[in-house]
């Protein structure tokens, strides 16, 4: 894949669990944890909760961890999926 220079960057946080659908929105602990992981990510970074990273690795996805963060007892890793 070729890198593209854009005038903005995104950060992504992924957590696994059940979310509650209410009034056209998703709420709940899982959504809150994903939001905390997203806030911990640097621009241009994808972060997975440790639970999600373990599940992805168990399904054959390669997880390259370059840093680990902890936020309110929730551990997350930087991921490069392959």
Short mmCIF file of N, CA, C and O in Angstrom, two decimals:
data_model
loop_
_atom_site.label_atom_id
_atom_site.label_comp_id
_atom_site.label_asym_id
_atom_site.label_seq_id
_atom_site.Cartn_x
_atom_site.Cartn_y
_atom_site.Cartn_z
N UNK A 1 0.84 -1.19 0.00
CA UNK A 1 0.00 0.00 0.00
C UNK A 1 0.88 1.24 0.00
O UNK A 1 1.90 1.29 0.67
N UNK A 2 0.46 2.22 -0.74
CA UNK A 2 1.22 3.46 -0.84
C UNK A 2 0.64 4.50 0.12
O UNK A 2 -0.57 4.68 0.19
N UNK A 3 1.50 5.16 0.84
CA UNK A 3 1.06 6.20 1.77
C UNK A 3 0.60 7.43 1.00
O UNK A 3 1.19 7.79 0.00
N UNK A 4 -0.47 8.03 1.49
CA UNK A 4 -1.01 9.23 0.87
C UNK A 4 -0.92 10.36 1.89
O UNK A 4 -1.29 10.20 3.04
N UNK A 5 -0.41 11.50 1.46
CA UNK A 5 -0.29 12.65 2.36
C UNK A 5 -1.61 13.42 2.36
O UNK A 5 -1.98 14.03 1.35
N UNK A 6 -2.33 13.36 3.46
CA UNK A 6 -3.62 14.03 3.57
C UNK A 6 -3.52 15.20 4.55
O UNK A 6 -2.69 15.18 5.44
N UNK A 7 -4.41 16.18 4.43
CA UNK A 7 -4.36 17.34 5.33
C UNK A 7 -4.95 17.05 6.71
O UNK A 7 -5.13 17.95 7.51
N UNK A 8 -5.27 15.80 6.98
CA UNK A 8 -5.82 15.42 8.28
C UNK A 8 -5.36 14.01 8.61
O UNK A 8 -4.83 13.30 7.76
N UNK A 9 -5.53 13.61 9.83
CA UNK A 9 -5.21 12.23 10.23
C UNK A 9 -6.32 11.73 11.14
O UNK A 9 -7.05 12.51 11.73
N UNK A 10 -6.43 10.43 11.20
CA UNK A 10 -7.45 9.83 12.05
C UNK A 10 -6.80 8.95 13.10
O UNK A 10 -5.65 8.55 12.96
N UNK A 11 -7.53 8.69 14.15
CA UNK A 11 -7.11 7.72 15.15
C UNK A 11 -8.27 6.76 15.34
O UNK A 11 -9.42 7.16 15.25
N UNK A 12 -7.94 5.49 15.56
CA UNK A 12 -8.97 4.46 15.66
C UNK A 12 -8.75 3.67 16.94
O UNK A 12 -7.63 3.31 17.27
N UNK A 13 -9.84 3.42 17.66
CA UNK A 13 -9.81 2.58 18.85
C UNK A 13 -10.86 1.49 18.71
O UNK A 13 -12.00 1.77 18.37
N UNK A 14 -10.46 0.24 18.95
CA UNK A 14 -11.37 -0.89 18.78
C UNK A 14 -11.41 -1.71 20.06
O UNK A 14 -10.37 -2.07 20.62
N UNK A 15 -12.62 -2.02 20.50
CA UNK A 15 -12.84 -2.90 21.65
C UNK A 15 -13.92 -3.88 21.27
O UNK A 15 -14.74 -3.61 20.38
N UNK A 16 -13.95 -5.03 21.91
CA UNK A 16 -14.91 -6.07 21.59
C UNK A 16 -15.90 -6.25 22.73
O UNK A 16 -15.49 -6.29 23.89
N UNK A 17 -17.17 -6.34 22.39
CA UNK A 17 -18.19 -6.58 23.41
C UNK A 17 -19.55 -6.19 22.89
O UNK A 17 -19.71 -5.80 21.74
N UNK A 18 -20.53 -6.29 23.77
CA UNK A 18 -21.91 -5.95 23.40
C UNK A 18 -22.14 -4.46 23.56
O UNK A 18 -21.68 -3.84 24.52
N UNK A 19 -22.88 -3.90 22.63
CA UNK A 19 -23.28 -2.49 22.71
C UNK A 19 -24.80 -2.45 22.70
O UNK A 19 -25.46 -3.31 22.13
N UNK A 20 -25.34 -1.44 23.33
CA UNK A 20 -26.78 -1.28 23.41
C UNK A 20 -27.21 -0.26 22.37
O UNK A 20 -26.67 0.84 22.31
N UNK A 21 -28.18 -0.66 21.53
CA UNK A 21 -28.71 0.26 20.51
C UNK A 21 -29.91 0.96 21.10
O UNK A 21 -30.87 0.33 21.53
N UNK A 22 -29.84 2.29 21.18
CA UNK A 22 -30.90 3.08 21.79
C UNK A 22 -31.09 4.39 21.04
O UNK A 22 -30.14 5.16 20.90
N UNK A 23 -32.29 4.63 20.56
CA UNK A 23 -32.63 5.88 19.87
C UNK A 23 -31.65 6.21 18.74
O UNK A 23 -31.19 7.34 18.60
N UNK A 24 -31.30 5.21 17.94
CA UNK A 24 -30.43 5.45 16.79
C UNK A 24 -28.97 5.60 17.13
O UNK A 24 -28.17 6.00 16.28
N UNK A 25 -28.57 5.29 18.37
CA UNK A 25 -27.18 5.43 18.79
C UNK A 25 -26.76 4.17 19.53
O UNK A 25 -27.60 3.35 19.91
N UNK A 26 -25.46 4.00 19.71
CA UNK A 26 -24.95 2.88 20.49
C UNK A 26 -24.36 3.42 21.78
O UNK A 26 -23.62 4.41 21.78
N UNK A 27 -24.69 2.76 22.88
CA UNK A 27 -24.23 3.19 24.20
C UNK A 27 -23.76 1.97 24.99
O UNK A 27 -23.95 0.84 24.57
N UNK A 28 -23.14 2.23 26.13
CA UNK A 28 -22.76 1.14 27.03
C UNK A 28 -21.28 1.12 27.31
O UNK A 28 -20.49 1.92 26.78
N UNK A 29 -20.89 0.20 28.17
CA UNK A 29 -19.50 0.08 28.63
C UNK A 29 -18.55 -0.20 27.46
O UNK A 29 -17.47 0.38 27.39
N UNK A 30 -18.96 -1.06 26.55
CA UNK A 30 -18.10 -1.38 25.40
C UNK A 30 -17.80 -0.15 24.57
O UNK A 30 -16.66 0.09 24.17
N UNK A 31 -18.82 0.68 24.34
CA UNK A 31 -18.64 1.91 23.56
C UNK A 31 -17.74 2.88 24.32
O UNK A 31 -16.86 3.51 23.73
N UNK A 32 -17.94 2.99 25.63
CA UNK A 32 -17.09 3.86 26.45
C UNK A 32 -15.63 3.43 26.40
O UNK A 32 -14.73 4.26 26.29
N UNK A 33 -15.39 2.12 26.48
CA UNK A 33 -14.01 1.61 26.42
C UNK A 33 -13.39 1.90 25.06
O UNK A 33 -12.23 2.30 24.98
N UNK A 34 -14.15 1.70 23.98
CA UNK A 34 -13.63 1.99 22.64
C UNK A 34 -13.29 3.47 22.51
O UNK A 34 -12.26 3.84 21.92
N UNK A 35 -14.11 4.34 23.10
CA UNK A 35 -13.84 5.79 23.06
C UNK A 35 -12.56 6.12 23.82
O UNK A 35 -11.76 6.96 23.38
N UNK A 36 -12.34 5.47 24.98
CA UNK A 36 -11.11 5.73 25.75
C UNK A 36 -9.89 5.27 24.98
O UNK A 36 -8.84 5.92 24.99
N UNK A 37 -10.00 4.12 24.31
CA UNK A 37 -8.87 3.62 23.51
C UNK A 37 -8.59 4.57 22.35
O UNK A 37 -7.44 4.88 22.05
N UNK A 38 -9.65 5.07 21.71
CA UNK A 38 -9.48 6.03 20.62
C UNK A 38 -8.77 7.28 21.10
O UNK A 38 -7.88 7.80 20.43
N UNK A 39 -9.14 7.78 22.30
CA UNK A 39 -8.48 8.99 22.82
C UNK A 39 -7.01 8.76 23.13
O UNK A 39 -6.22 9.70 23.07
N UNK A 40 -6.65 7.52 23.46
CA UNK A 40 -5.25 7.22 23.77
C UNK A 40 -4.41 7.07 22.51
O UNK A 40 -3.19 7.20 22.55
N UNK A 41 -5.06 6.82 21.38
CA UNK A 41 -4.33 6.63 20.11
C UNK A 41 -3.77 7.96 19.62
O UNK A 41 -4.37 9.01 19.82
N UNK A 42 -2.62 7.89 19.01
CA UNK A 42 -2.01 9.05 18.37
C UNK A 42 -2.63 9.22 16.99
O UNK A 42 -3.15 8.26 16.42
N UNK A 43 -2.55 10.41 16.41
CA UNK A 43 -3.05 10.59 15.04
C UNK A 43 -2.39 9.58 14.09
O UNK A 43 -1.19 9.36 14.13
N UNK A 44 -3.21 8.94 13.27
CA UNK A 44 -2.70 7.95 12.33
C UNK A 44 -2.51 6.56 12.91
O UNK A 44 -1.99 5.68 12.25
N UNK A 45 -2.95 6.36 14.14
CA UNK A 45 -2.69 5.09 14.85
C UNK A 45 -3.99 4.31 15.04
O UNK A 45 -5.06 4.88 15.23
N UNK A 46 -3.88 2.98 14.98
CA UNK A 46 -4.98 2.09 15.30
C UNK A 46 -4.62 1.38 16.59
O UNK A 46 -3.55 0.78 16.70
N UNK A 47 -5.51 1.48 17.60
CA UNK A 47 -5.28 0.79 18.87
C UNK A 47 -6.40 -0.19 19.13
O UNK A 47 -7.56 0.08 18.84
N UNK A 48 -6.03 -1.35 19.65
CA UNK A 48 -6.98 -2.38 20.02
C UNK A 48 -6.90 -2.62 21.51
O UNK A 48 -5.82 -2.55 22.09
N UNK A 49 -8.04 -2.92 22.14
CA UNK A 49 -7.98 -3.35 23.53
C UNK A 49 -7.21 -4.67 23.56
O UNK A 49 -7.14 -5.38 22.55
N UNK A 50 -6.63 -5.00 24.70
CA UNK A 50 -5.87 -6.24 24.78
C UNK A 50 -6.76 -7.44 24.49
O UNK A 50 -6.34 -8.41 23.87
N UNK A 51 -8.03 -7.38 24.90
CA UNK A 51 -8.99 -8.46 24.63
C UNK A 51 -9.18 -8.62 23.12
O UNK A 51 -9.12 -9.74 22.58
N UNK A 52 -9.39 -7.52 22.42
CA UNK A 52 -9.60 -7.56 20.97
C UNK A 52 -8.34 -8.03 20.26
O UNK A 52 -8.42 -8.81 19.31
N UNK A 53 -7.19 -7.58 20.72
CA UNK A 53 -5.92 -8.01 20.10
C UNK A 53 -5.73 -9.52 20.24
O UNK A 53 -5.32 -10.18 19.29
N UNK A 54 -6.06 -10.07 21.42
CA UNK A 54 -5.94 -11.51 21.62
C UNK A 54 -6.89 -12.27 20.70
O UNK A 54 -6.54 -13.29 20.11
N UNK A 55 -8.12 -11.77 20.58
CA UNK A 55 -9.09 -12.42 19.70
C UNK A 55 -8.65 -12.36 18.24
O UNK A 55 -8.77 -13.35 17.51
N UNK A 56 -8.14 -11.22 17.79
CA UNK A 56 -7.69 -11.07 16.41
C UNK A 56 -6.50 -11.97 16.13
O UNK A 56 -6.43 -12.61 15.07
N UNK A 57 -5.56 -12.04 17.07
CA UNK A 57 -4.39 -12.89 16.90
C UNK A 57 -4.82 -14.36 16.81
O UNK A 57 -4.26 -15.12 16.02
N UNK A 58 -5.83 -14.73 17.59
CA UNK A 58 -6.34 -16.10 17.56
C UNK A 58 -7.03 -16.45 16.26
O UNK A 58 -7.20 -17.62 15.92
N UNK A 59 -7.43 -15.46 15.49
CA UNK A 59 -8.08 -15.66 14.20
C UNK A 59 -7.11 -15.54 13.04
O UNK A 59 -7.51 -15.50 11.89
N UNK A 60 -5.81 -15.43 13.34
CA UNK A 60 -4.81 -15.40 12.30
C UNK A 60 -4.36 -14.02 11.87
O UNK A 60 -3.56 -13.88 10.96
N UNK A 61 -4.86 -12.96 12.50
CA UNK A 61 -4.40 -11.61 12.19
C UNK A 61 -3.07 -11.38 12.91
O UNK A 61 -2.92 -11.73 14.07
N UNK A 62 -2.12 -10.77 12.22
CA UNK A 62 -0.86 -10.42 12.86
C UNK A 62 -1.02 -9.10 13.58
O UNK A 62 -1.48 -8.12 13.00
N UNK A 63 -0.66 -9.06 14.85
CA UNK A 63 -0.75 -7.83 15.64
C UNK A 63 0.66 -7.39 15.97
O UNK A 63 1.39 -8.08 16.67
N UNK A 64 1.07 -6.24 15.44
CA UNK A 64 2.38 -5.70 15.74
C UNK A 64 2.24 -4.63 16.80
O UNK A 64 1.65 -3.60 16.55
N UNK A 65 2.74 -4.89 17.98
CA UNK A 65 2.58 -3.93 19.06
C UNK A 65 3.80 -3.04 19.17
O UNK A 65 4.90 -3.52 19.38
N UNK A 66 3.60 -1.73 19.02
CA UNK A 66 4.73 -0.83 19.16
C UNK A 66 4.67 -0.07 20.49
O UNK A 66 5.65 0.47 20.93
N UNK A 67 3.50 -0.03 21.11
CA UNK A 67 3.39 0.58 22.44
C UNK A 67 2.12 0.09 23.12
O UNK A 67 1.17 -0.33 22.48
N UNK A 68 2.13 0.14 24.43
CA UNK A 68 0.99 -0.27 25.24
C UNK A 68 0.62 0.88 26.14
O UNK A 68 1.48 1.55 26.68
N UNK A 69 -0.68 1.12 26.28
CA UNK A 69 -1.17 2.17 27.17
C UNK A 69 -2.18 1.56 28.13
O UNK A 69 -2.78 0.53 27.84
N UNK A 70 -2.36 2.19 29.27
CA UNK A 70 -3.37 1.76 30.21
C UNK A 70 -4.20 2.98 30.58
O UNK A 70 -3.66 4.03 30.91
N UNK A 71 -5.51 2.84 30.50
CA UNK A 71 -6.41 3.94 30.81
C UNK A 71 -7.52 3.42 31.71
O UNK A 71 -8.34 2.62 31.28
N UNK A 72 -7.53 3.87 32.94
CA UNK A 72 -8.57 3.47 33.90
C UNK A 72 -8.72 1.96 33.95
O UNK A 72 -9.82 1.42 33.86
N UNK A 73 -7.60 1.24 34.03
CA UNK A 73 -7.63 -0.20 34.14
C UNK A 73 -7.85 -0.95 32.84
O UNK A 73 -7.93 -2.17 32.82
N UNK A 74 -7.90 -0.24 31.72
CA UNK A 74 -8.11 -0.87 30.42
C UNK A 74 -6.80 -0.83 29.66
O UNK A 74 -6.27 0.24 29.42
N UNK A 75 -6.28 -1.99 29.30
CA UNK A 75 -5.00 -2.03 28.59
C UNK A 75 -5.25 -2.10 27.09
O UNK A 75 -6.13 -2.81 26.63
N UNK A 76 -4.48 -1.34 26.32
CA UNK A 76 -4.62 -1.33 24.86
C UNK A 76 -3.24 -1.37 24.23
O UNK A 76 -2.27 -0.93 24.82
N UNK A 77 -3.18 -1.92 23.02
CA UNK A 77 -1.92 -2.00 22.27
C UNK A 77 -2.08 -1.33 20.93
O UNK A 77 -3.16 -1.31 20.34
N UNK A 78 -0.99 -0.76 20.45
CA UNK A 78 -0.98 -0.24 19.09
C UNK A 78 -0.92 -1.42 18.15
O UNK A 78 -0.15 -2.35 18.37
N UNK A 79 -1.73 -1.39 17.12
CA UNK A 79 -1.81 -2.56 16.24
C UNK A 79 -1.51 -2.19 14.81
O UNK A 79 -1.90 -1.14 14.33
N UNK A 80 -0.79 -3.08 14.17
CA UNK A 80 -0.67 -3.02 12.72
C UNK A 80 -1.16 -4.38 12.25
O UNK A 80 -0.53 -5.39 12.51
N UNK A 81 -2.32 -4.40 11.65
CA UNK A 81 -2.92 -5.68 11.25
C UNK A 81 -2.34 -6.13 9.93
O UNK A 81 -2.17 -5.35 9.02
N UNK A 82 -2.05 -7.42 9.87
CA UNK A 82 -1.54 -7.99 8.62
C UNK A 82 -2.25 -9.28 8.31
O UNK A 82 -2.95 -9.81 9.10
#
